[in-house]
mmCIF file of C-alpha atoms in Angstrom:
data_model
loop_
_atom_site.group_PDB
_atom_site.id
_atom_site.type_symbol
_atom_site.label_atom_id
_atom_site.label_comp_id
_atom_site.label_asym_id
_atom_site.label_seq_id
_atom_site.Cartn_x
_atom_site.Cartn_y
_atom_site.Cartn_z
ATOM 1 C CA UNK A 1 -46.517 -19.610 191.235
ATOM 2 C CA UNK A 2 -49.095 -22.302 191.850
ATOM 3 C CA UNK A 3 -49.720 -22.042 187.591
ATOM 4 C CA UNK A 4 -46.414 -22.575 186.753
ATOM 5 C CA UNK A 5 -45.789 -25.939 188.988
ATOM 6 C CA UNK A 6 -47.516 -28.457 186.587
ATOM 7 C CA UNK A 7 -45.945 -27.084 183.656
ATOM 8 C CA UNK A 8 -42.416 -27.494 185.174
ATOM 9 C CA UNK A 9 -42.851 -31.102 186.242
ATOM 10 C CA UNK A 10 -43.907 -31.677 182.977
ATOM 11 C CA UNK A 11 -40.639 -30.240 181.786
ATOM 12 C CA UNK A 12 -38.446 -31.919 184.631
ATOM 13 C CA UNK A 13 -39.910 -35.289 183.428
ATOM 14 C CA UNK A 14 -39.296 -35.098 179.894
ATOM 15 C CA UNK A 15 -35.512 -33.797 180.848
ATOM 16 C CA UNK A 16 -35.218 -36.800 182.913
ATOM 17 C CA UNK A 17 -36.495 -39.142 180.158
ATOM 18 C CA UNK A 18 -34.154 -38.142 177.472
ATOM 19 C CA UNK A 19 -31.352 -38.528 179.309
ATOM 20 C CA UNK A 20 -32.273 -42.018 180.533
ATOM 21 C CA UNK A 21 -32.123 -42.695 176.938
ATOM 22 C CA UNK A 22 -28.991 -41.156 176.407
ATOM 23 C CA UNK A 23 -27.312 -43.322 179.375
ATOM 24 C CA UNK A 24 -29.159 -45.837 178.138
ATOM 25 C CA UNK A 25 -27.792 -45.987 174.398
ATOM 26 C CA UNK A 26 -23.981 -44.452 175.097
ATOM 27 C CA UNK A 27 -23.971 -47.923 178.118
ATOM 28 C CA UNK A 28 -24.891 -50.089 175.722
ATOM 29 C CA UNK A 29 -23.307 -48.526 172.865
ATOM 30 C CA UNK A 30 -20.501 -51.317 171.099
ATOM 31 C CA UNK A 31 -22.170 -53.896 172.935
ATOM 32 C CA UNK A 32 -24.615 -54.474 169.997
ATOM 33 C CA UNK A 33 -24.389 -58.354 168.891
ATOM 34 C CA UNK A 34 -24.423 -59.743 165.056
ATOM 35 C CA UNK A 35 -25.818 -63.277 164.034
ATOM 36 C CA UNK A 36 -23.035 -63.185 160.932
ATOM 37 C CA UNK A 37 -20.617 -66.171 160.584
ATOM 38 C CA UNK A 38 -17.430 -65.252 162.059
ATOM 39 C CA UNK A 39 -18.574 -61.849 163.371
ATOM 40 C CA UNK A 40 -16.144 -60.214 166.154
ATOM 41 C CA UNK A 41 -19.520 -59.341 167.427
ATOM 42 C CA UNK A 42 -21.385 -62.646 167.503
ATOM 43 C CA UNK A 43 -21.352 -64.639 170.577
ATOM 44 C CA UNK A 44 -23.195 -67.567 169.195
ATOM 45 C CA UNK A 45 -21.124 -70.793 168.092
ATOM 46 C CA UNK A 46 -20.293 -69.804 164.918
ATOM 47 C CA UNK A 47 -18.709 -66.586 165.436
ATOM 48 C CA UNK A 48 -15.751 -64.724 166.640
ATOM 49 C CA UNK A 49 -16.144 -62.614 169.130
ATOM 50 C CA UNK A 50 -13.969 -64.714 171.667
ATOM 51 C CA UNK A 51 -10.842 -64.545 169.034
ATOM 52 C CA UNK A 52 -11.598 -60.500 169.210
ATOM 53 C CA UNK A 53 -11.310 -60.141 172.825
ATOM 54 C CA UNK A 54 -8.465 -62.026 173.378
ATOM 55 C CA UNK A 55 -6.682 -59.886 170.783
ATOM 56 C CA UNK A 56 -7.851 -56.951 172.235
ATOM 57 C CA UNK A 57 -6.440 -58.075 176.172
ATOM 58 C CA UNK A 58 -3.446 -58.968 174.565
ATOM 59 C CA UNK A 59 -2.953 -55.117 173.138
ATOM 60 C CA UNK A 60 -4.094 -55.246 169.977
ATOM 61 C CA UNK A 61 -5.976 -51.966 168.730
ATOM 62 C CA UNK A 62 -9.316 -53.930 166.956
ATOM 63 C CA UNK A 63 -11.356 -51.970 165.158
ATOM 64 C CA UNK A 64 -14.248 -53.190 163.255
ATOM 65 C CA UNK A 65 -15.295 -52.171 159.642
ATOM 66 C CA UNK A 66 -18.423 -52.881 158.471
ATOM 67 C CA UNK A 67 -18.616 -51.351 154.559
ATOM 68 C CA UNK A 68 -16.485 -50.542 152.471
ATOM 69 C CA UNK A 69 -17.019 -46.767 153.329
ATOM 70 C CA UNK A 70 -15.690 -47.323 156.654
ATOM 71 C CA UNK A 71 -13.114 -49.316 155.643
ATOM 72 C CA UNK A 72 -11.938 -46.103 153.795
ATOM 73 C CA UNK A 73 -12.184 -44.375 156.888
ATOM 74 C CA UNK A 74 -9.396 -45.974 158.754
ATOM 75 C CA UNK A 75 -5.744 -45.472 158.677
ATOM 76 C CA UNK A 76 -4.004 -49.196 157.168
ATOM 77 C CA UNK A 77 -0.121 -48.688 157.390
ATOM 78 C CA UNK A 78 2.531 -51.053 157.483
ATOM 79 C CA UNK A 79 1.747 -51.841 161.268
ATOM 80 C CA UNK A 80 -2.440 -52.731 160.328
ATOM 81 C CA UNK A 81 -3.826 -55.892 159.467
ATOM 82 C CA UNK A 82 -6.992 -55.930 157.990
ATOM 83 C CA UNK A 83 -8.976 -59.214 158.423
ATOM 84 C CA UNK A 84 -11.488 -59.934 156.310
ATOM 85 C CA UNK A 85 -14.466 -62.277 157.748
ATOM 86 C CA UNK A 86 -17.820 -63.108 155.493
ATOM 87 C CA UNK A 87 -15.744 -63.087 151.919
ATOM 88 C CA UNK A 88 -18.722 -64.099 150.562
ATOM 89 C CA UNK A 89 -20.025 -60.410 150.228
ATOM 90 C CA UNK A 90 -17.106 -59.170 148.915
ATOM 91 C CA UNK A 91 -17.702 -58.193 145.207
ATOM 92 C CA UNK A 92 -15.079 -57.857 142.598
ATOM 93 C CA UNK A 93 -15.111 -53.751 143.047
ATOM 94 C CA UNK A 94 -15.073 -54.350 146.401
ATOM 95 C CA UNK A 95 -12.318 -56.298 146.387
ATOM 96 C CA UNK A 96 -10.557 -53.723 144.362
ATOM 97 C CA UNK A 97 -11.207 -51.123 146.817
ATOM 98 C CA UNK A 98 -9.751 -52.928 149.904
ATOM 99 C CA UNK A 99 -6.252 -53.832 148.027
ATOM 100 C CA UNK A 100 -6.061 -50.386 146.963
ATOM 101 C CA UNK A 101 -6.907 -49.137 150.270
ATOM 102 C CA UNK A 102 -5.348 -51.727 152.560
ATOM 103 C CA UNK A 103 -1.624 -51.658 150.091
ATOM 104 C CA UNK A 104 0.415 -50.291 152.865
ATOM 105 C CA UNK A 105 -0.912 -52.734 155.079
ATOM 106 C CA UNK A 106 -1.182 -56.950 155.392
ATOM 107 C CA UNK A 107 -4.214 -58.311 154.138
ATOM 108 C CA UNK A 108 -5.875 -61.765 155.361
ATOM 109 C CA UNK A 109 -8.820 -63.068 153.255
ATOM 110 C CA UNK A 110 -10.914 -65.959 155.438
ATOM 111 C CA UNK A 111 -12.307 -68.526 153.705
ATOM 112 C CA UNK A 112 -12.584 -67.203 150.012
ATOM 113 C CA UNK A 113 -14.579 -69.067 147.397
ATOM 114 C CA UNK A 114 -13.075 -70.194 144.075
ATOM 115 C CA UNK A 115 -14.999 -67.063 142.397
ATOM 116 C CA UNK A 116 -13.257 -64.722 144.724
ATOM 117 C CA UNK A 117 -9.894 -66.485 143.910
ATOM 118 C CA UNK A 118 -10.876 -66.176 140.545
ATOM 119 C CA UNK A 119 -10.921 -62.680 140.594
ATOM 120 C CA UNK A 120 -7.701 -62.317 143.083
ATOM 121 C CA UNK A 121 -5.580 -64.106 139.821
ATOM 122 C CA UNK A 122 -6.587 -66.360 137.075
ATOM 123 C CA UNK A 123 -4.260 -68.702 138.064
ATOM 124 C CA UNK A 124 -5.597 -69.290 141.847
ATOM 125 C CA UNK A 125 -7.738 -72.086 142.722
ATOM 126 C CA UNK A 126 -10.016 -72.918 145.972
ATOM 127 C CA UNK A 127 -11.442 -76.282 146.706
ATOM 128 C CA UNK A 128 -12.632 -77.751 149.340
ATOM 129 C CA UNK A 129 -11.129 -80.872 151.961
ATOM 130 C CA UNK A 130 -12.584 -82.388 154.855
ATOM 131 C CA UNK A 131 -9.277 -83.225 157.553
ATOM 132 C CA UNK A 132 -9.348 -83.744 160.999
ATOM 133 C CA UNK A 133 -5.905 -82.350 162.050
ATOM 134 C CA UNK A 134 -3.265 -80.814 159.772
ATOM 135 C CA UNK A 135 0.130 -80.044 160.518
ATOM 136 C CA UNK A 136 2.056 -76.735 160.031
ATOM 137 C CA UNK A 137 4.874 -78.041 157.581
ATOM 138 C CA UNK A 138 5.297 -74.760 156.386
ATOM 139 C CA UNK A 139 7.148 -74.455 152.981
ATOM 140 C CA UNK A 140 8.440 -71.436 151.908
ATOM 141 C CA UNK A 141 8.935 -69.818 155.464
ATOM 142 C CA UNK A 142 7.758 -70.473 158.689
ATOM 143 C CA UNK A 143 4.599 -68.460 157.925
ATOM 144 C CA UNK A 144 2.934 -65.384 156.152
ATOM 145 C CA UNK A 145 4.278 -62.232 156.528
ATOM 146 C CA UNK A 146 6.625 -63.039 159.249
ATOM 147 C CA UNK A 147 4.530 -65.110 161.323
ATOM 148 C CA UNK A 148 6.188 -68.470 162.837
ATOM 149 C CA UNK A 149 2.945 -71.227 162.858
ATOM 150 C CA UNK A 150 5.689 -73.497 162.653
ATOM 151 C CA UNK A 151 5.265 -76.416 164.921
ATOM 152 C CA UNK A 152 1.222 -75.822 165.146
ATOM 153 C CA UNK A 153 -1.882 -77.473 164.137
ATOM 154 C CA UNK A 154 -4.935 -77.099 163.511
ATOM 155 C CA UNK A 155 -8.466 -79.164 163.423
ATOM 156 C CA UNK A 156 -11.514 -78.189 161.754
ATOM 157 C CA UNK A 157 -14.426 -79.671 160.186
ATOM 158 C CA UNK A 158 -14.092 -78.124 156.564
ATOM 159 C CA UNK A 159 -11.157 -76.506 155.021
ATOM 160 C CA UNK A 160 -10.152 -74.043 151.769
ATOM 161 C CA UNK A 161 -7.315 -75.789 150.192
ATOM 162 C CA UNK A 162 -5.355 -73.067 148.360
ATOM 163 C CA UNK A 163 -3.226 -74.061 144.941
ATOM 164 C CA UNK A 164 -1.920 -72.231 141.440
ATOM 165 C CA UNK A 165 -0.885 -73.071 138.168
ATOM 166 C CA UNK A 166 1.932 -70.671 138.506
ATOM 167 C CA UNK A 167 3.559 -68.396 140.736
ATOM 168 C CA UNK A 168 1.063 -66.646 142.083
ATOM 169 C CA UNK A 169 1.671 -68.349 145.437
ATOM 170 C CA UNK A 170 5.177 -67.202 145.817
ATOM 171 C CA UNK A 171 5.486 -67.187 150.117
ATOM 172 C CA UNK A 172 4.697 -69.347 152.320
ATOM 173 C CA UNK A 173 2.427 -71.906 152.572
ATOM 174 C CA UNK A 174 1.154 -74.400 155.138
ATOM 175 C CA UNK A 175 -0.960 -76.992 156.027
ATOM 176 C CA UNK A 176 -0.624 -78.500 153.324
ATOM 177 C CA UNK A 177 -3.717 -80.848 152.901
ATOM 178 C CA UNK A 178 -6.036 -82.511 149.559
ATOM 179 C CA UNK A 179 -3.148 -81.069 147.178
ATOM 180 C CA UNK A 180 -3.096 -77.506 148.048
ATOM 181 C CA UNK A 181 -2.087 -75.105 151.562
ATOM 182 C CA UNK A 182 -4.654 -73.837 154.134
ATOM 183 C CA UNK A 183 -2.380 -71.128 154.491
ATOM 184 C CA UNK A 184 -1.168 -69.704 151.386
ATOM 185 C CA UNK A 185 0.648 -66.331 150.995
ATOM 186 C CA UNK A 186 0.640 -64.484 147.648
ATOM 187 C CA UNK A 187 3.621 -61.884 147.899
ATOM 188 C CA UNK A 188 2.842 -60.274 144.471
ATOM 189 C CA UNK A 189 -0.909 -60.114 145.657
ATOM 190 C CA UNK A 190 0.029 -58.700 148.932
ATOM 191 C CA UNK A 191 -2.519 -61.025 150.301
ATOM 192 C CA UNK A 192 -2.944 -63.764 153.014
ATOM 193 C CA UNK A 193 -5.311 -66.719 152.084
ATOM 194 C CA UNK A 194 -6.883 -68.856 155.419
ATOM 195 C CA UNK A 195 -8.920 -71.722 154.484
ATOM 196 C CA UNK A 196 -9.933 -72.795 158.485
ATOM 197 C CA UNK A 197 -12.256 -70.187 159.215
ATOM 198 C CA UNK A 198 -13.759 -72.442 161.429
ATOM 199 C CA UNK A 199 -11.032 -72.312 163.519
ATOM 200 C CA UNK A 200 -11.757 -68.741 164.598
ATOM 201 C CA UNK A 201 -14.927 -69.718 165.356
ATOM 202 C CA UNK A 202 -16.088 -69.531 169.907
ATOM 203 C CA UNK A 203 -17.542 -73.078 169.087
ATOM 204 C CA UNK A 204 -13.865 -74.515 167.827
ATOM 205 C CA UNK A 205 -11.112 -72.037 168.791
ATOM 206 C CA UNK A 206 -9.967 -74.300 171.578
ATOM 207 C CA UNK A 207 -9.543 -77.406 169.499
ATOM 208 C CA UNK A 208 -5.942 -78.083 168.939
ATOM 209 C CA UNK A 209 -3.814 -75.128 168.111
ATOM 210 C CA UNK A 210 -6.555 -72.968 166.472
ATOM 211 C CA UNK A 211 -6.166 -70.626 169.407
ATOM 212 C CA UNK A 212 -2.658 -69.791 168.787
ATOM 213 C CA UNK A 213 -2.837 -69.598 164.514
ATOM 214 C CA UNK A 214 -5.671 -67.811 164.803
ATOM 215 C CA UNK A 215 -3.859 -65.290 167.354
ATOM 216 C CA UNK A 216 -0.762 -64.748 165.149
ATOM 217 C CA UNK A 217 -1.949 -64.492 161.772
ATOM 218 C CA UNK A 218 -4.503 -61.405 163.326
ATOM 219 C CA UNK A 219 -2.611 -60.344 166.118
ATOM 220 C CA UNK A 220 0.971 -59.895 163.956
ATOM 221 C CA UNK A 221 0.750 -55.943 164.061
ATOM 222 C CA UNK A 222 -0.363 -53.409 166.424
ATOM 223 C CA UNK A 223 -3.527 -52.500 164.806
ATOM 224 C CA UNK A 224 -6.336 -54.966 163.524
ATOM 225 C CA UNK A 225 -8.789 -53.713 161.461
ATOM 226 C CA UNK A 226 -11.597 -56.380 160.977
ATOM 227 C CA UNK A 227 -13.829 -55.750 158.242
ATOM 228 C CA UNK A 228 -16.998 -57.667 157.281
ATOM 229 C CA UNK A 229 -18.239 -56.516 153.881
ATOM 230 C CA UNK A 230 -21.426 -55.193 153.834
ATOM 231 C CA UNK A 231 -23.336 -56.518 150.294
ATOM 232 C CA UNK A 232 -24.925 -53.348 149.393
ATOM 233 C CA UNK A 233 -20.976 -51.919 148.753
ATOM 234 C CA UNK A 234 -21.490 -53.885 145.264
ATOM 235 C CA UNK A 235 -22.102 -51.406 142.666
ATOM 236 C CA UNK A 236 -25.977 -52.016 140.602
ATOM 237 C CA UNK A 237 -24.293 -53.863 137.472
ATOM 238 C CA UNK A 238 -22.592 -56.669 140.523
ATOM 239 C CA UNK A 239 -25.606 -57.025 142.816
ATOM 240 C CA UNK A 240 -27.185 -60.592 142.049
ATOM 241 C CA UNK A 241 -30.114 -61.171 139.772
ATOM 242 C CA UNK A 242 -32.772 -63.493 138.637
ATOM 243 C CA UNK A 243 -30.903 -63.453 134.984
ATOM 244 C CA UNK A 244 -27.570 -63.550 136.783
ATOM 245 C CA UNK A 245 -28.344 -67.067 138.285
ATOM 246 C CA UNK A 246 -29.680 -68.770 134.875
ATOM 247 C CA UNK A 247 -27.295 -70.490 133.155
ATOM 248 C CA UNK A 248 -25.947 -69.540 130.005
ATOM 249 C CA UNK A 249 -27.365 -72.475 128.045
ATOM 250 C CA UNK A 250 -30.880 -71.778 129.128
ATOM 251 C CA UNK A 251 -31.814 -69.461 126.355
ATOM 252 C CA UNK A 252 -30.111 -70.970 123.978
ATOM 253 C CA UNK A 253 -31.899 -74.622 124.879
ATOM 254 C CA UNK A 254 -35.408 -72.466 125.122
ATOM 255 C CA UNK A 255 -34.666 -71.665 121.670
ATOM 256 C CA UNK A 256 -33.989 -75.111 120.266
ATOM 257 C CA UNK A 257 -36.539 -76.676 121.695
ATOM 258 C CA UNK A 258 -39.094 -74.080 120.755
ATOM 259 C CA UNK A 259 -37.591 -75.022 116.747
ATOM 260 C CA UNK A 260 -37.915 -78.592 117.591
ATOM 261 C CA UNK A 261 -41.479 -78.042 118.566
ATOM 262 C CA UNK A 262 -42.025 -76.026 115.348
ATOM 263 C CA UNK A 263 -40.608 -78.484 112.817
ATOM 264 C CA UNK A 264 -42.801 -81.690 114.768
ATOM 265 C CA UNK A 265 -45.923 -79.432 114.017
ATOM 266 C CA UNK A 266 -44.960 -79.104 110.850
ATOM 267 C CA UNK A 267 -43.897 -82.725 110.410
ATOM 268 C CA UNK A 268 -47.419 -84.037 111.905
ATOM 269 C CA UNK A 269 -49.308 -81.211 109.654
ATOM 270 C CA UNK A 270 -48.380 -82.831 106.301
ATOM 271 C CA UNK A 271 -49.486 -85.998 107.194
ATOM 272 C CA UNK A 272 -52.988 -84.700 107.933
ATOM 273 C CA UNK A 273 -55.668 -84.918 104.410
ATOM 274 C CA UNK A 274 -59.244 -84.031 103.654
ATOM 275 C CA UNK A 275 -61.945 -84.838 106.267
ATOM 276 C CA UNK A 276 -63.873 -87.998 105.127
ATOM 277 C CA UNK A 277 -67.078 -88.029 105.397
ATOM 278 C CA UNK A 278 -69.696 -91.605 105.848
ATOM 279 C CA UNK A 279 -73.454 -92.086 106.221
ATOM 280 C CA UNK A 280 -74.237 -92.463 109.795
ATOM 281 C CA UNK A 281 -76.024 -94.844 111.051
ATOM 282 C CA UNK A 282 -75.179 -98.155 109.264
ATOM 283 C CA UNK A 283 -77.892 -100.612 108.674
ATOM 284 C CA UNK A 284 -77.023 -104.089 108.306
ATOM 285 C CA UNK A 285 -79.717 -106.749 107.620
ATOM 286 C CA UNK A 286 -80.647 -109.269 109.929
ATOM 287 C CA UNK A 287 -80.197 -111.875 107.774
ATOM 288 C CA UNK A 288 -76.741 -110.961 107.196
ATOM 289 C CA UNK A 289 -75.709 -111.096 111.265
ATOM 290 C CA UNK A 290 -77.514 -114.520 111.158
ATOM 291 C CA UNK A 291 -75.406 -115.737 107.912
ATOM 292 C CA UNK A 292 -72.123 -114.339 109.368
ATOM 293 C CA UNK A 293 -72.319 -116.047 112.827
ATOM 294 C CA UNK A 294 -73.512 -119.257 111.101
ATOM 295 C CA UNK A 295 -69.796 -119.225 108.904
ATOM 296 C CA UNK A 296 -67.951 -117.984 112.593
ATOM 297 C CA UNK A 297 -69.972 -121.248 113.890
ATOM 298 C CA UNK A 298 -69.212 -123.362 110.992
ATOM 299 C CA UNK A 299 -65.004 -122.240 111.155
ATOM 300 C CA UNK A 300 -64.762 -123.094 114.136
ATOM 301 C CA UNK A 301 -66.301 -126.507 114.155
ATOM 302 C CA UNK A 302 -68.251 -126.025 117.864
ATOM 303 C CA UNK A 303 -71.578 -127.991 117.173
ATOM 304 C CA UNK A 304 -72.715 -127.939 120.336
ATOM 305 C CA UNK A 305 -72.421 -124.174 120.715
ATOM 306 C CA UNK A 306 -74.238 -124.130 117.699
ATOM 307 C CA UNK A 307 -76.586 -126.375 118.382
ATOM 308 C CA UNK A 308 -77.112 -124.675 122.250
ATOM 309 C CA UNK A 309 -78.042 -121.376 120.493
ATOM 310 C CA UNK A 310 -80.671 -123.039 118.328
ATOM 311 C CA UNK A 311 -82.084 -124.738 121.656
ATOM 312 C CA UNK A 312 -82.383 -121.460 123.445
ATOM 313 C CA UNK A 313 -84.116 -119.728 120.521
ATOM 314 C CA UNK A 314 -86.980 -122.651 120.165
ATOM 315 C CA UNK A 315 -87.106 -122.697 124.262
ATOM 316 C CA UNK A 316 -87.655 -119.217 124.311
ATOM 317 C CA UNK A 317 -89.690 -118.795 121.244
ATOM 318 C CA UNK A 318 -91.869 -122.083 122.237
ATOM 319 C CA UNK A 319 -92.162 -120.477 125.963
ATOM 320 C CA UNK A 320 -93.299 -117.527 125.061
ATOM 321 C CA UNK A 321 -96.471 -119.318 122.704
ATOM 322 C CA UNK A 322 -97.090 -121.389 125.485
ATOM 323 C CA UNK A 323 -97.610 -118.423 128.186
ATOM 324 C CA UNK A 324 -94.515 -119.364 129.823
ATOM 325 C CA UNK A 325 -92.792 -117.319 132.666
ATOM 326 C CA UNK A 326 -89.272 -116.160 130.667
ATOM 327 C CA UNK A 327 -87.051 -117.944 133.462
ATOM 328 C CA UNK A 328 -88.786 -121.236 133.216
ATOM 329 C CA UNK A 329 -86.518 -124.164 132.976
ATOM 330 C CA UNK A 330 -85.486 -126.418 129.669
ATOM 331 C CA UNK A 331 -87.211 -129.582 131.605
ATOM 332 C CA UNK A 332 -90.913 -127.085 132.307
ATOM 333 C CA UNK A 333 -90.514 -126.119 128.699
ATOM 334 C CA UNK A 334 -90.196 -129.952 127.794
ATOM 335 C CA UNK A 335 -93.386 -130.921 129.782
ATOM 336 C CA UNK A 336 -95.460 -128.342 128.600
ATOM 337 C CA UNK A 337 -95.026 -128.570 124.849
ATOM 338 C CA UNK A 338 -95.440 -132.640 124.781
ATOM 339 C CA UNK A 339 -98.902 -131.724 126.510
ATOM 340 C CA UNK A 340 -99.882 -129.446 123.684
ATOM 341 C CA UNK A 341 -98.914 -130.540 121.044
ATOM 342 C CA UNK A 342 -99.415 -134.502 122.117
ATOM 343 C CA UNK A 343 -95.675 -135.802 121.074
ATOM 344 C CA UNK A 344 -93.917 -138.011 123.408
ATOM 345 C CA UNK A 345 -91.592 -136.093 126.454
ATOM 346 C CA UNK A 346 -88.457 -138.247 125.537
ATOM 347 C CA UNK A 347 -89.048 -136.850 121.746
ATOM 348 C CA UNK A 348 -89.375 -133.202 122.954
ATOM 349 C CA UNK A 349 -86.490 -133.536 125.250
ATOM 350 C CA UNK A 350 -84.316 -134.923 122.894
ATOM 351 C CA UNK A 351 -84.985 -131.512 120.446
ATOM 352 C CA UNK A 352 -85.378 -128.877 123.281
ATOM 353 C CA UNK A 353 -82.867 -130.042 126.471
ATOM 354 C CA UNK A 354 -78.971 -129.621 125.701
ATOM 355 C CA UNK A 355 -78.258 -132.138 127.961
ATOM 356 C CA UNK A 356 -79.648 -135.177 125.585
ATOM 357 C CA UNK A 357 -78.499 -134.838 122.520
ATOM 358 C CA UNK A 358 -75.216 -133.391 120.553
ATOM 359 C CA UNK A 359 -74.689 -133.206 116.668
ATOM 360 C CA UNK A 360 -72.266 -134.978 115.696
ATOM 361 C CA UNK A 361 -71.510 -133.753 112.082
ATOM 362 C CA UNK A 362 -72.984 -131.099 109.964
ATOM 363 C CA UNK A 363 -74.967 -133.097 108.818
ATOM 364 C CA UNK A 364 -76.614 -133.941 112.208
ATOM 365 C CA UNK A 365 -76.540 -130.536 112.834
ATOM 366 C CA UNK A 366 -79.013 -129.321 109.725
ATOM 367 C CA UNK A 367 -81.317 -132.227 110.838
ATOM 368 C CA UNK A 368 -81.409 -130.196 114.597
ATOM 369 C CA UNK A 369 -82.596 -127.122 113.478
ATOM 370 C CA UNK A 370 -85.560 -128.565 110.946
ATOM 371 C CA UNK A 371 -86.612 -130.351 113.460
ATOM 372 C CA UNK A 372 -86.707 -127.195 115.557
ATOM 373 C CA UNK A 373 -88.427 -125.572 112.859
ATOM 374 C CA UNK A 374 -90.806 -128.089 112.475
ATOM 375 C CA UNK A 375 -91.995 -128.146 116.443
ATOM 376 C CA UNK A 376 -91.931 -124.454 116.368
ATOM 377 C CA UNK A 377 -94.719 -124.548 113.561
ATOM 378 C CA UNK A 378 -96.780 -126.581 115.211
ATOM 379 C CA UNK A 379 -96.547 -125.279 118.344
ATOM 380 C CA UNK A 380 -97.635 -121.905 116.369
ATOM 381 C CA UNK A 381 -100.749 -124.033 114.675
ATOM 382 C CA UNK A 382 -102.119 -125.516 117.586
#
């Protein structure tokens, strides 16, 4: 007896564990909450779980469909309505599923995009209008299917503005805002169109009448089913792709641009000729530099640029015969070839120091650099 003891509260415990688990799952089971956009299961701001329990305390059987699958599942007769939330994941075989499914029953489309519309008839069109308050001013009825929103109105921040080029629209329509309805029914369709999902929403069920339009249009029949597509109901060829969000003209521009690059290769290729070849490096004379800035100095007419250069080459030629320091001033320069060579300063200045004398012609000029010459030689000789 005293073996079997451990073994048994082993058991016991385990027993006990599972069905806390069980409690625990089948308690909370239905209670699980979804961040989607106008989900009866989302408590935050922007969904519509607050709509869903008021239908449900008023009597309404709400039952929630989450794929198309389990859509299928449910019994739609002429006393269902089947609310569709999150349009945006319904794709066109989806779409064609629920009609088929739902035909017995009223259909209510929240919020669908111009593609969706699209696909409902060619002739539909969604856009988009920013009111603050419209007014029921129902045409056509006094509402969809036999509802009465007659008298109501709603606010909302955005809107789906519902029009057609032709009769597609043929029930009733109202709040009428930015050229189409916000509620439009399409009899032929069998199909409800409401453009103010925000007005389901917990954040902005309370403004104005959105309560009450939001109650009758899914509270009209004894049964709601509210389905929120799931996006993996698309078949492969619908699901989105990398190529299915290029534009069309992308390949085609890749293409003509690639040709455009072609022909300027081809353009720039024909202008291109033989390599030339030259003798590098180039050796110009001396004499030639000293001939050409002589005619750039005689064009221009500057003499005492002229003159200036010949100064500084007889400074710095003299200086350098005379054991000069190479920074040594015009005036130390002066001094120290009068003392060699014997001539008077004044004369020496008046050759060597830019500051005494300017040429006045050309003439004047060739007399500048003899003299030059001529001190430079004897400062050589002595």
């Amino acid at each position: 007896m005293s073996r079997r003891g451990p073994g048994r509260s082993w058991l016991l415990v385990g027993l006990a564990l599972v069905a806390a688990v069980v409690v625990a799952v089948w308690s909370t089971r239905g209670n699980e909450e979804f961040p989607i956009p106008l989900d009866p299961r989302n408590p935050g701001p922007d969904g519509a779980q607050a709509v869903a329990e008021v239908l449900a305390d008023q009597g309404v059987d709400v039952i929630i469909a989450r794929s198309a699958d389990e859509l299928e599942e449910e019994r739609v007769d002429a006393a269902t309505t089947v609310l569709v939330t999150d349009t945006a994941s319904l794709s066109p075989r989806t779409l064609d599923r629920l009609r088929e499914h739902a035909r017995a029953g009223r259909v209510v489309l929240v919020d669908p995009s111009y593609t969706l519309a699209q696909e409902i008839d060619d002739d539909l069109h969604a856009t988009t209008a920013f009111p603050d308050e419209v007014d029921a001013d129902c045409t056509g009825g006094d509402g969809p299917a036999g509802t009465d929103l007659s008298g109501l109105r709603i606010e909302a921040d955005q809107v789906t503005v519902f029009s057609d080029d032709g009769a597609t629209l043929d029930g009733a329509r109202c709040f009428a805002t930015g050229g189409g309805a916000v509620v439009a029914e399409s009899k032929a369709q069998d199909l409800v169109l409401f453009g103010a999902g925000e007005a389901l929403t917990n954040d902005q069920v309370l403004r104005a009448d959105n309560a009450a339009v939001a109650l009758r249009l899914a509270g009209a029949s004894e049964r709601l089913v509210w389905y929120v597509p799931d996006p993996t109901d698309a078949g492969a060829d619908e699901t989105v792709s990398l190529r299915s969000l290029i534009p069309r003209w992308i390949v085609p521009g890749m293409w003509l641009g690639l040709l455009a690059l072609l022909g300027l290769l081809l353009w720039r290729v024909r202008r291109l000729g033989p390599l030339s070849t030259e003798p590098l490096p180039v050796v110009v004379r001396a004499v030639e530099t000293a001939r050409s800035r002589g005619r750039m100095y005689r064009r221009s007419g500057d003499r005492a640029h002229a003159a200036g250069a010949l100064r500084r080459a007889a400074r710095a030629d003299v200086a350098a015969r005379l054991g000069l320091d190479r920074r040594a001033s015009a005036a130390e320069v002066v001094d120290a070839t009068a003392r060699h060579t014997g001539a008077p300063p004044s004369q020496v200045a008046t050759l060597l120091d830019d500051t005494t004398y300017t040429p006045a012609t050309d003439q004047d000029l060739v007399a500048l650099a003899q003299e030059l010459a001529r001190l430079r030689r004897e400062v050589r000789r002595g």
